[in-house]
mmCIF file of C-alpha atoms and ligand atoms in Angstrom:
data_model
loop_
_atom_site.group_PDB
_atom_site.id
_atom_site.type_symbol
_atom_site.label_atom_id
_atom_site.label_comp_id
_atom_site.label_asym_id
_atom_site.label_seq_id
_atom_site.Cartn_x
_atom_site.Cartn_y
_atom_site.Cartn_z
ATOM 1 C CA UNK A 23 -56.941 -79.994 -249.453
ATOM 2 C CA UNK A 24 -58.655 -83.376 -248.960
ATOM 3 C CA UNK A 25 -56.307 -86.376 -247.881
ATOM 4 C CA UNK A 26 -55.825 -88.611 -251.107
ATOM 5 C CA UNK A 27 -52.938 -91.171 -250.188
ATOM 6 C CA UNK A 28 -50.969 -92.743 -247.335
ATOM 7 C CA UNK A 29 -47.245 -93.551 -248.017
ATOM 8 C CA UNK A 30 -45.496 -96.065 -245.782
ATOM 9 C CA UNK A 31 -41.989 -96.813 -244.921
ATOM 10 C CA UNK A 32 -41.411 -100.493 -244.343
ATOM 11 C CA UNK A 33 -38.673 -101.375 -241.841
ATOM 12 C CA UNK A 34 -39.400 -100.700 -238.423
ATOM 13 C CA UNK A 35 -42.880 -99.266 -239.486
ATOM 14 C CA UNK A 36 -44.809 -102.126 -241.129
ATOM 15 C CA UNK A 37 -42.909 -104.781 -238.934
ATOM 16 C CA UNK A 38 -40.027 -105.068 -236.642
ATOM 17 C CA UNK A 39 -37.970 -106.214 -239.666
ATOM 18 C CA UNK A 40 -34.579 -104.560 -238.451
ATOM 19 C CA UNK A 41 -34.386 -106.718 -235.342
ATOM 20 C CA UNK A 42 -36.173 -110.139 -236.233
ATOM 21 C CA UNK A 43 -35.066 -109.935 -239.999
ATOM 22 C CA UNK A 44 -32.258 -107.633 -241.193
ATOM 23 C CA UNK A 45 -29.954 -108.090 -238.246
ATOM 24 C CA UNK A 46 -30.352 -111.854 -238.289
ATOM 25 C CA UNK A 47 -29.762 -111.992 -241.985
ATOM 26 C CA UNK A 48 -26.670 -110.023 -241.739
ATOM 27 C CA UNK A 49 -25.168 -112.383 -239.072
ATOM 28 C CA UNK A 50 -26.184 -115.533 -241.087
ATOM 29 C CA UNK A 51 -24.477 -114.229 -244.204
ATOM 30 C CA UNK A 52 -21.256 -113.348 -242.401
ATOM 31 C CA UNK A 53 -21.232 -116.904 -241.083
ATOM 32 C CA UNK A 54 -21.766 -118.474 -244.381
ATOM 33 C CA UNK A 55 -18.937 -116.442 -245.794
ATOM 34 C CA UNK A 56 -16.500 -117.411 -243.176
ATOM 35 C CA UNK A 57 -16.329 -114.074 -241.581
ATOM 36 C CA UNK A 58 -15.736 -114.051 -237.723
ATOM 37 C CA UNK A 59 -18.138 -110.904 -237.395
ATOM 38 C CA UNK A 60 -21.193 -110.868 -235.161
ATOM 39 C CA UNK A 61 -23.395 -107.824 -235.122
ATOM 40 C CA UNK A 62 -24.914 -107.513 -231.510
ATOM 41 C CA UNK A 63 -28.214 -105.658 -231.116
ATOM 42 C CA UNK A 64 -26.395 -102.763 -229.599
ATOM 43 C CA UNK A 65 -24.093 -102.471 -232.196
ATOM 44 C CA UNK A 66 -26.836 -102.517 -234.800
ATOM 45 C CA UNK A 67 -28.546 -99.683 -232.939
ATOM 46 C CA UNK A 68 -25.561 -97.520 -234.124
ATOM 47 C CA UNK A 69 -25.124 -99.265 -237.550
ATOM 48 C CA UNK A 70 -28.792 -98.247 -238.403
ATOM 49 C CA UNK A 71 -27.889 -94.744 -238.553
ATOM 50 C CA UNK A 72 -26.522 -95.611 -242.014
ATOM 51 C CA UNK A 73 -29.515 -96.716 -244.327
ATOM 52 C CA UNK A 74 -29.015 -99.402 -247.021
ATOM 53 C CA UNK A 75 -27.398 -102.717 -246.387
ATOM 54 C CA UNK A 76 -24.338 -102.227 -248.557
ATOM 55 C CA UNK A 77 -23.602 -98.867 -247.237
ATOM 56 C CA UNK A 78 -24.020 -100.293 -243.790
ATOM 57 C CA UNK A 79 -21.377 -103.059 -244.356
ATOM 58 C CA UNK A 80 -18.887 -100.673 -245.907
ATOM 59 C CA UNK A 81 -19.535 -98.233 -242.926
ATOM 60 C CA UNK A 82 -18.922 -101.148 -240.430
ATOM 61 C CA UNK A 83 -15.650 -102.134 -242.141
ATOM 62 C CA UNK A 84 -14.352 -98.626 -242.533
ATOM 63 C CA UNK A 85 -15.268 -97.691 -238.530
ATOM 64 C CA UNK A 86 -14.770 -100.919 -236.914
ATOM 65 C CA UNK A 87 -12.204 -103.024 -238.924
ATOM 66 C CA UNK A 88 -9.589 -100.622 -239.773
ATOM 67 C CA UNK A 89 -7.055 -103.532 -240.557
ATOM 68 C CA UNK A 90 -9.425 -105.676 -242.616
ATOM 69 C CA UNK A 91 -7.710 -106.415 -245.879
ATOM 70 C CA UNK A 92 -9.773 -106.325 -249.024
ATOM 71 C CA UNK A 93 -8.982 -105.352 -252.585
ATOM 72 C CA UNK A 94 -12.317 -104.240 -253.733
ATOM 73 C CA UNK A 95 -14.741 -103.059 -250.783
ATOM 74 C CA UNK A 96 -17.555 -102.359 -253.271
ATOM 75 C CA UNK A 97 -17.473 -105.866 -254.904
ATOM 76 C CA UNK A 98 -17.237 -107.446 -251.460
ATOM 77 C CA UNK A 99 -20.162 -105.595 -249.869
ATOM 78 C CA UNK A 100 -22.296 -106.233 -253.032
ATOM 79 C CA UNK A 101 -21.627 -110.050 -252.656
ATOM 80 C CA UNK A 102 -22.141 -110.087 -249.018
ATOM 81 C CA UNK A 103 -25.204 -108.015 -249.303
ATOM 82 C CA UNK A 104 -26.770 -110.260 -252.146
ATOM 83 C CA UNK A 105 -26.384 -113.249 -249.679
ATOM 84 C CA UNK A 106 -27.895 -111.377 -246.835
ATOM 85 C CA UNK A 107 -30.892 -110.587 -249.173
ATOM 86 C CA UNK A 108 -31.384 -114.268 -249.644
ATOM 87 C CA UNK A 109 -31.113 -114.972 -245.996
ATOM 88 C CA UNK A 110 -33.521 -112.062 -245.131
ATOM 89 C CA UNK A 111 -36.180 -113.246 -247.695
ATOM 90 C CA UNK A 112 -35.990 -116.754 -246.271
ATOM 91 C CA UNK A 113 -36.567 -115.678 -242.837
ATOM 92 C CA UNK A 114 -39.616 -113.515 -243.894
ATOM 93 C CA UNK A 115 -40.843 -116.385 -246.050
ATOM 94 C CA UNK A 116 -41.083 -118.690 -242.839
ATOM 95 C CA UNK A 117 -43.768 -116.470 -241.838
ATOM 96 C CA UNK A 118 -42.408 -115.234 -238.573
ATOM 97 C CA UNK A 119 -42.390 -111.704 -239.342
ATOM 98 C CA UNK A 120 -45.841 -110.303 -238.353
ATOM 99 C CA UNK A 121 -47.020 -106.890 -239.093
ATOM 100 C CA UNK A 122 -47.042 -104.476 -236.240
ATOM 101 C CA UNK A 123 -50.331 -103.570 -234.502
ATOM 102 C CA UNK A 124 -52.924 -101.821 -236.772
ATOM 103 C CA UNK A 125 -51.004 -101.887 -239.900
ATOM 104 C CA UNK A 126 -53.293 -104.590 -241.726
ATOM 105 C CA UNK A 127 -56.422 -102.902 -240.282
ATOM 106 C CA UNK A 128 -55.464 -99.535 -241.396
ATOM 107 C CA UNK A 129 -54.662 -100.936 -244.932
ATOM 108 C CA UNK A 130 -57.908 -102.340 -245.142
ATOM 109 C CA UNK A 131 -59.878 -99.234 -243.733
ATOM 110 C CA UNK A 132 -57.937 -96.798 -246.118
ATOM 111 C CA UNK A 133 -58.608 -99.076 -249.182
ATOM 112 C CA UNK A 134 -62.359 -99.135 -248.188
ATOM 113 C CA UNK A 135 -62.299 -95.383 -247.761
ATOM 114 C CA UNK A 136 -60.774 -94.913 -251.423
ATOM 115 C CA UNK A 137 -57.348 -93.728 -250.246
ATOM 116 C CA UNK A 138 -54.374 -94.485 -252.307
ATOM 117 C CA UNK A 139 -51.520 -96.398 -250.872
ATOM 118 C CA UNK A 140 -47.762 -96.385 -251.513
ATOM 119 C CA UNK A 141 -44.562 -97.672 -250.201
ATOM 120 C CA UNK A 142 -41.091 -95.621 -249.828
ATOM 121 C CA UNK A 143 -38.415 -97.555 -248.481
ATOM 122 C CA UNK A 144 -34.550 -97.720 -248.786
ATOM 123 C CA UNK A 145 -34.718 -101.551 -248.744
ATOM 124 C CA UNK A 146 -34.172 -104.047 -251.476
ATOM 125 C CA UNK A 147 -37.254 -104.660 -253.562
ATOM 126 C CA UNK A 148 -37.241 -108.280 -253.184
ATOM 127 C CA UNK A 149 -37.472 -107.739 -249.306
ATOM 128 C CA UNK A 150 -40.657 -105.710 -249.579
ATOM 129 C CA UNK A 151 -42.151 -108.329 -251.884
ATOM 130 C CA UNK A 152 -41.326 -111.203 -249.377
ATOM 131 C CA UNK A 153 -42.793 -109.103 -246.398
ATOM 132 C CA UNK A 154 -46.061 -108.102 -248.123
ATOM 133 C CA UNK A 155 -46.644 -111.637 -249.655
ATOM 134 C CA UNK A 156 -45.855 -113.456 -246.481
ATOM 135 C CA UNK A 157 -48.217 -111.334 -244.391
ATOM 136 C CA UNK A 158 -51.109 -110.341 -246.562
ATOM 137 C CA UNK A 159 -50.822 -112.549 -249.531
ATOM 138 C CA UNK A 160 -49.423 -111.840 -253.087
ATOM 139 C CA UNK A 161 -52.495 -109.959 -254.217
ATOM 140 C CA UNK A 162 -51.849 -107.433 -251.603
ATOM 141 C CA UNK A 163 -48.902 -106.282 -253.627
ATOM 142 C CA UNK A 164 -51.560 -104.623 -255.894
ATOM 143 C CA UNK A 165 -52.863 -102.615 -252.908
ATOM 144 C CA UNK A 166 -49.668 -100.376 -253.533
ATOM 145 C CA UNK A 167 -49.886 -97.948 -256.419
ATOM 146 C CA UNK A 168 -46.349 -97.449 -256.161
ATOM 147 C CA UNK A 169 -43.667 -99.366 -254.285
ATOM 148 C CA UNK A 170 -40.703 -97.300 -254.249
ATOM 149 C CA UNK A 171 -37.633 -99.189 -253.013
ATOM 150 C CA UNK A 172 -33.960 -99.450 -253.172
ATOM 151 C CA UNK A 173 -31.856 -97.826 -255.587
ATOM 152 C CA UNK A 174 -34.665 -96.692 -257.904
ATOM 153 C CA UNK A 175 -33.416 -93.242 -256.696
ATOM 154 C CA UNK A 176 -29.865 -92.056 -256.603
ATOM 155 C CA UNK A 177 -29.972 -91.318 -252.794
ATOM 156 C CA UNK A 178 -31.184 -93.280 -250.058
ATOM 157 C CA UNK A 179 -32.819 -91.780 -247.019
ATOM 158 C CA UNK A 180 -32.340 -89.454 -245.091
ATOM 159 C CA UNK A 181 -32.399 -87.948 -248.559
ATOM 160 C CA UNK A 182 -35.961 -87.184 -249.747
ATOM 161 C CA UNK A 183 -35.433 -88.766 -253.152
ATOM 162 C CA UNK A 184 -37.640 -91.877 -252.475
ATOM 163 C CA UNK A 185 -40.639 -89.823 -251.352
ATOM 164 C CA UNK A 186 -40.233 -87.212 -254.132
ATOM 165 C CA UNK A 187 -40.202 -90.129 -256.581
ATOM 166 C CA UNK A 188 -43.282 -91.683 -255.182
ATOM 167 C CA UNK A 189 -45.234 -88.335 -255.259
ATOM 168 C CA UNK A 190 -44.206 -87.806 -258.730
ATOM 169 C CA UNK A 191 -45.197 -91.334 -259.844
ATOM 170 C CA UNK A 192 -48.756 -90.743 -258.123
ATOM 171 C CA UNK A 193 -48.970 -87.340 -259.521
ATOM 172 C CA UNK A 194 -49.710 -85.953 -256.035
ATOM 173 C CA UNK A 195 -48.728 -82.993 -254.049
ATOM 174 C CA UNK A 196 -47.228 -83.656 -250.617
ATOM 175 C CA UNK A 197 -50.146 -81.743 -249.154
ATOM 176 C CA UNK A 198 -52.618 -84.389 -250.203
ATOM 177 C CA UNK A 199 -50.756 -87.153 -248.493
ATOM 178 C CA UNK A 200 -49.543 -88.422 -245.061
ATOM 179 C CA UNK A 201 -46.386 -90.484 -244.600
ATOM 180 C CA UNK A 202 -45.514 -93.118 -241.796
ATOM 181 C CA UNK A 203 -42.141 -93.539 -240.572
ATOM 182 C CA UNK A 204 -40.447 -94.959 -237.565
ATOM 183 C CA UNK A 205 -36.969 -93.319 -237.636
ATOM 184 C CA UNK A 206 -35.018 -90.030 -237.689
ATOM 185 C CA UNK A 207 -33.729 -90.860 -241.066
ATOM 186 C CA UNK A 208 -37.206 -91.409 -242.156
ATOM 187 C CA UNK A 209 -38.418 -88.080 -240.969
ATOM 188 C CA UNK A 210 -35.708 -86.144 -242.329
ATOM 189 C CA UNK A 211 -36.528 -87.853 -245.665
ATOM 190 C CA UNK A 212 -40.363 -87.025 -245.420
ATOM 191 C CA UNK A 213 -39.616 -83.577 -244.413
ATOM 192 C CA UNK A 214 -37.442 -82.952 -247.465
ATOM 193 C CA UNK A 215 -40.482 -83.862 -249.309
ATOM 194 C CA UNK A 216 -42.845 -81.569 -247.337
ATOM 195 C CA UNK A 217 -44.959 -84.639 -246.225
ATOM 196 C CA UNK A 218 -46.580 -84.508 -242.648
ATOM 197 C CA UNK A 219 -45.557 -87.547 -241.000
ATOM 198 C CA UNK A 220 -46.997 -89.972 -238.360
ATOM 199 C CA UNK A 221 -44.320 -91.706 -236.292
ATOM 200 C CA UNK A 222 -44.662 -95.046 -234.557
ATOM 201 C CA UNK A 223 -41.513 -95.655 -232.570
ATOM 202 C CA UNK A 224 -39.853 -98.986 -231.939
ATOM 203 C CA UNK A 225 -37.131 -100.239 -229.792
ATOM 204 C CA UNK A 226 -34.331 -99.035 -232.073
ATOM 205 C CA UNK A 227 -35.867 -95.548 -232.508
ATOM 206 C CA UNK A 228 -37.769 -94.617 -229.415
ATOM 207 C CA UNK A 229 -34.943 -92.031 -228.400
ATOM 208 C CA UNK A 230 -34.679 -90.463 -231.880
ATOM 209 C CA UNK A 231 -35.209 -86.999 -232.854
ATOM 210 C CA UNK A 232 -38.773 -86.647 -234.635
ATOM 211 C CA UNK A 233 -38.838 -82.875 -234.996
ATOM 212 C CA UNK A 234 -41.710 -81.763 -237.280
ATOM 213 C CA UNK A 235 -43.786 -85.029 -236.607
ATOM 214 C CA UNK A 236 -47.510 -84.516 -236.810
ATOM 215 C CA UNK A 237 -47.834 -86.994 -233.845
ATOM 216 C CA UNK A 238 -45.553 -89.610 -232.316
ATOM 217 C CA UNK A 239 -47.266 -92.873 -231.152
ATOM 218 C CA UNK A 240 -46.342 -96.402 -229.846
ATOM 219 C CA UNK A 241 -48.012 -98.077 -232.743
ATOM 220 C CA UNK A 242 -51.024 -97.653 -234.929
ATOM 221 C CA UNK A 243 -53.189 -99.354 -232.450
ATOM 222 C CA UNK A 244 -55.844 -101.946 -232.351
ATOM 223 C CA UNK A 245 -59.375 -101.720 -230.670
ATOM 224 C CA UNK A 246 -58.290 -103.954 -228.013
ATOM 225 C CA UNK A 247 -54.750 -102.543 -227.781
ATOM 226 C CA UNK A 248 -54.913 -98.764 -228.268
ATOM 227 C CA UNK A 249 -51.855 -96.749 -229.100
ATOM 228 C CA UNK A 250 -49.896 -94.630 -226.468
ATOM 229 C CA UNK A 251 -49.561 -91.080 -227.482
ATOM 230 C CA UNK A 252 -45.936 -89.924 -226.989
ATOM 231 C CA UNK A 253 -46.045 -86.570 -228.491
ATOM 232 C CA UNK A 254 -49.042 -84.552 -230.083
ATOM 233 C CA UNK A 255 -52.481 -83.323 -229.365
ATOM 234 C CA UNK A 256 -54.612 -85.410 -227.232
ATOM 235 C CA UNK A 257 -57.854 -86.533 -229.062
ATOM 236 C CA UNK A 258 -60.563 -89.049 -228.614
ATOM 237 C CA UNK A 259 -58.572 -91.330 -231.024
ATOM 238 C CA UNK A 260 -57.305 -94.481 -229.487
ATOM 239 C CA UNK A 261 -56.513 -96.285 -232.842
ATOM 240 C CA UNK A 262 -55.109 -94.781 -235.996
ATOM 241 C CA UNK A 263 -58.165 -94.919 -238.297
ATOM 242 C CA UNK A 264 -59.061 -92.940 -241.414
ATOM 243 C CA UNK A 265 -61.212 -90.376 -239.243
ATOM 244 C CA UNK A 266 -58.091 -89.765 -237.109
ATOM 245 C CA UNK A 267 -55.821 -89.301 -240.361
ATOM 246 C CA UNK A 268 -58.306 -86.708 -241.749
ATOM 247 C CA UNK A 269 -58.174 -84.791 -238.473
ATOM 248 C CA UNK A 270 -54.371 -84.903 -238.423
ATOM 249 C CA UNK A 271 -54.183 -84.084 -242.099
ATOM 250 C CA UNK A 272 -56.622 -80.931 -241.630
ATOM 251 C CA UNK A 273 -54.854 -79.844 -238.639
ATOM 252 C CA UNK A 274 -51.538 -79.894 -240.075
ATOM 253 C CA UNK A 275 -52.060 -78.560 -243.389
HETATM 254 C C1 XBP B 6 -34.219 -99.371 -243.651
HETATM 255 C C2 XBP B 6 -32.940 -99.529 -243.909
HETATM 256 C C3 XBP B 6 -32.753 -100.767 -244.792
HETATM 257 C C4 XBP B 6 -32.590 -102.188 -244.182
HETATM 258 C C5 XBP B 6 -31.785 -103.034 -244.909
HETATM 259 O O1 XBP B 6 -34.838 -98.706 -244.427
HETATM 260 O O2 XBP B 6 -32.037 -98.836 -243.759
HETATM 261 O O3 XBP B 6 -31.313 -100.473 -245.300
HETATM 262 O O4 XBP B 6 -32.208 -101.998 -242.886
HETATM 263 O O5 XBP B 6 -32.087 -103.205 -246.186
HETATM 264 P P1 XBP B 6 -36.416 -98.173 -244.508
HETATM 265 P P2 XBP B 6 -31.126 -103.547 -247.439
HETATM 266 O O6 XBP B 6 -36.853 -97.892 -243.035
HETATM 267 O O7 XBP B 6 -36.465 -96.937 -245.177
HETATM 268 O O8 XBP B 6 -37.238 -99.278 -245.098
HETATM 269 O O9 XBP B 6 -29.992 -104.466 -246.809
HETATM 270 O O10 XBP B 6 -32.215 -104.356 -248.418
HETATM 271 O O11 XBP B 6 -30.601 -102.572 -247.973
HETATM 272 MG MG1 MG B 7 -37.912 -97.452 -241.185
#
């Protein structure tokens, strides 16, 4: 079975959007709506276990604010989340959200090698648009055959729905693809879809359980900034390039 396609998670995998984007945007939205809530980095670590911004807001209210009086929590979370999305898009459009090491390089190398690319994320579609456009330019949105995002599927990660959706749209079997994730919820989702997964950790996820990962790395690496191998077979590879991916794909199929 040859390797045909690469499927990428977005938040935490393509860029450190959680720390530098989503968390900041949530706090800006709280302030603008006159709420005296501030989510610290430590609290956000825990809140990230719940995927999807609206669900995260509702989880916070239910767990931490038992006395918060609100008639319709769903409507409230929806309104707050819409404002948060605006704030997030603004932050990203300012251009201060660089892609993680090796991401742009790998996109280019994969395209040159004829690999098909796709995105599978639980974040809001507008957020993906803003991130890709601000880092790679608007035409780069066309690099991705499918951008599976948000509530296009009934269940967010850790459910496998979004990966099943992307595979179906691409008419590919999981054995023809590799997935890229950064979190426990992410690998639970890819595993449900039977996808071999490359993990690149970040500060929020470096202690997560990544059982089943093909390899766990610090990042995808650049020629002048090789990755650290955290778990997996030691090879000659110092950066994640197409040859390394083909090797991983062959080993783990
Ligand atoms: C990460 C998430 C997202 C973002 C927030 O998903 O859990 O919910 O934190 O995005 P992934 P929204 O790593 O799969 O991209 O507020 O737009 O839901
Ligand atoms: Mg992620």
